[in-house]
C-alpha cells in the first residue's frame, strides 16, 4: 500500500525511492540546509535529519525555509529517539516542517514509560497527518521483547538458534508496533517499516519474513554497512537479493564516509544499484573495460573517469532539457579486442587504441561508426560528440559544439 511523503510516493507501484541522511549538527541550520541540498541534487528523494534536542527541533523550520528559498523541495524526515514526544510537543513547528517522522520502538522509553511515550509519538504523528517509519534496529532492539521470545524458545522441544530468535524479535517488534500504531488511530497508509541488521544473511531473512507477513512499504538498508568497498559490497549483496525478489520500496546505503569524504557517495551507490539492476534510470551509465596487458597506457581509464564525471556534472541541466537522457548508455573501451563491439552496442561509444595499435579512436553512435578521432584532443573531442548526440537524440535537434577537426 503506498504512503505519501510530501510529493514523494513510497510503495505500491511507485519506483523504489532513494534516501539519505545528513551528518551535520542539525542546530547548524546553514550547514545542514547546504548538505540537504547537496544530497537532493545528487538524487536523494528523501533526506533524514537528526532531531535530538530542543535546539535541533527549533532549527528544523529554519532549515525547511532555507531549502524552500533555494528551490529545494525534498521532504525532510525527522529522526527521533528517546525524547521525540517531548520535542514535538515543545516545538510544534518542527513537526509541521517535516514530511515524515522516524522512530525506533526499542528506544522510545524504558520499562513502564515505553508504552505511553510510544503512544504519544504515534498520536502526534496522527494529529500532524504525517507518515511514520517504525524503524527497528538490530542494535537497539526492545530487550523485554527479546527476553520473552528467548524464554519461550528455550521451553520448546527443539529450540531455534539464538540468531533465529533475534530475527524473529526484530520482525515481531516492527509488526506489533505497527499494529499498536493503527489501534491508536494512525492510518494504515501512513506507516512504513524497516528492520535493519548489520549482517547480509540476517537482513535477507528478516525482510523476506516481513514481506510475507505485511503489506506496509518497506525501507531497506544494511545498518552500519562500513566504509569504502566493504560497505558498498555488503549493501549491494543484501539489497540486490531483496530487490530482485520485489521486496523493498525505499533504500538507503549507510556508508561510513572517509575522513572529509563526500556524503553524496551513498546516494550515488543507491542509484547505481537500482540502475544496474534495471529498476530505475538516474544518469547515463558508462561501460569501461578493466584493462589488461593490451592497455598499458592509462589514457582509457582517465577518459572513462572524465566522461563519467562529465555526465554527472551535466545531468542537472540535461534532466531538465532532454527527457529520457538518463537511460543513455556510453562505452569507453581500451583496445581493439572488445572495443568496437562494446562501443557499437552502447548508444555512443569510443574504442581507444591499445598498446601497439594504430593511434586512432573510432566513435560509434547508435551502432554505426561516425568519426575517427586522433591526436591530443581526443578527450575533449569525445565530450563534444557526446553533447551533440544528447542534443540530437533527446532534444529533437542538433545543438551544442561540433567536434574539433
Tab-separated table of N, CA and C in Angstrom, residues 8 18 42 78 80 87-88 92 95 99 123 135-136 180 208 236 260 271-273 288 304 315 317 348 360 369 389:
chain	number	residue	atom	x	y	z
A	8	UNK	N	6.443	12.796	-2.575
A	8	UNK	CA	7.082	11.527	-2.931
A	8	UNK	C	6.180	10.371	-2.501
A	18	UNK	N	15.053	6.596	-3.391
A	18	UNK	CA	16.392	6.715	-2.810
A	18	UNK	C	16.354	7.756	-1.698
A	42	UNK	N	22.208	15.415	-5.699
A	42	UNK	CA	22.805	14.137	-6.112
A	42	UNK	C	21.745	13.101	-6.452
A	78	UNK	N	12.320	13.520	10.063
A	78	UNK	CA	12.887	13.760	11.380
A	78	UNK	C	13.205	12.458	12.085
A	80	UNK	N	13.906	10.652	15.381
A	80	UNK	CA	13.662	10.876	16.807
A	80	UNK	C	14.007	9.623	17.618
A	87	UNK	N	10.007	16.737	22.312
A	87	UNK	CA	10.439	17.747	21.344
A	87	UNK	C	9.295	18.201	20.449
A	88	UNK	N	8.488	17.260	19.997
A	88	UNK	CA	7.378	17.622	19.125
A	88	UNK	C	6.306	18.409	19.878
A	92	UNK	N	6.047	22.690	18.135
A	92	UNK	CA	5.094	22.197	17.134
A	92	UNK	C	5.509	22.489	15.699
A	95	UNK	N	7.423	19.577	13.783
A	95	UNK	CA	6.626	18.543	13.124
A	95	UNK	C	5.986	19.041	11.847
A	99	UNK	N	8.326	16.085	6.593
A	99	UNK	CA	7.452	15.303	5.741
A	99	UNK	C	7.139	13.941	6.316
A	123	UNK	N	0.356	9.421	18.412
A	123	UNK	CA	-0.745	10.384	18.412
A	123	UNK	C	-0.314	11.715	17.809
A	135	UNK	N	11.151	2.089	12.699
A	135	UNK	CA	12.450	1.545	12.317
A	135	UNK	C	13.076	0.733	13.426
A	136	UNK	N	12.939	-0.568	13.342
A	136	UNK	CA	13.547	-1.457	14.337
A	136	UNK	C	14.994	-1.691	13.937
A	180	UNK	N	-0.088	-1.593	16.915
A	180	UNK	CA	-0.469	-0.683	18.002
A	180	UNK	C	-0.665	0.734	17.472
A	208	UNK	N	12.527	-10.987	4.030
A	208	UNK	CA	11.679	-11.996	3.378
A	208	UNK	C	10.505	-12.351	4.286
A	236	UNK	N	25.191	-3.830	-1.351
A	236	UNK	CA	24.722	-4.321	-2.646
A	236	UNK	C	24.332	-5.791	-2.560
A	260	UNK	N	36.594	13.496	5.798
A	260	UNK	CA	36.462	14.571	4.824
A	260	UNK	C	35.790	14.144	3.539
A	271	UNK	N	21.649	4.763	-6.247
A	271	UNK	CA	21.178	4.909	-7.617
A	271	UNK	C	21.786	3.848	-8.528
A	272	UNK	N	23.071	3.598	-8.366
A	272	UNK	CA	23.742	2.639	-9.246
A	272	UNK	C	23.246	1.216	-9.001
A	273	UNK	N	22.914	0.884	-7.754
A	273	UNK	CA	22.325	-0.436	-7.504
A	273	UNK	C	21.020	-0.575	-8.280
A	288	UNK	N	33.129	0.475	-19.201
A	288	UNK	CA	34.557	0.588	-19.483
A	288	UNK	C	35.218	-0.737	-19.142
A	304	UNK	N	37.552	7.408	-19.277
A	304	UNK	CA	36.336	6.869	-18.678
A	304	UNK	C	35.947	7.679	-17.441
A	315	UNK	N	24.124	16.289	-15.769
A	315	UNK	CA	22.793	15.719	-15.597
A	315	UNK	C	21.753	16.699	-15.061
A	317	UNK	N	21.259	19.786	-15.706
A	317	UNK	CA	20.741	20.536	-16.857
A	317	UNK	C	20.126	19.599	-17.888
A	348	UNK	N	26.348	5.397	-27.505
A	348	UNK	CA	27.511	6.098	-28.052
A	348	UNK	C	28.753	5.567	-27.351
A	360	UNK	N	44.459	5.679	-33.328
A	360	UNK	CA	43.193	6.277	-33.738
A	360	UNK	C	42.081	5.704	-32.870
A	369	UNK	N	29.732	3.559	-37.011
A	369	UNK	CA	30.911	4.399	-36.841
A	369	UNK	C	30.668	5.735	-37.531
A	389	UNK	N	25.366	14.475	-29.460
A	389	UNK	CA	24.494	13.308	-29.550
A	389	UNK	C	23.286	13.476	-28.631
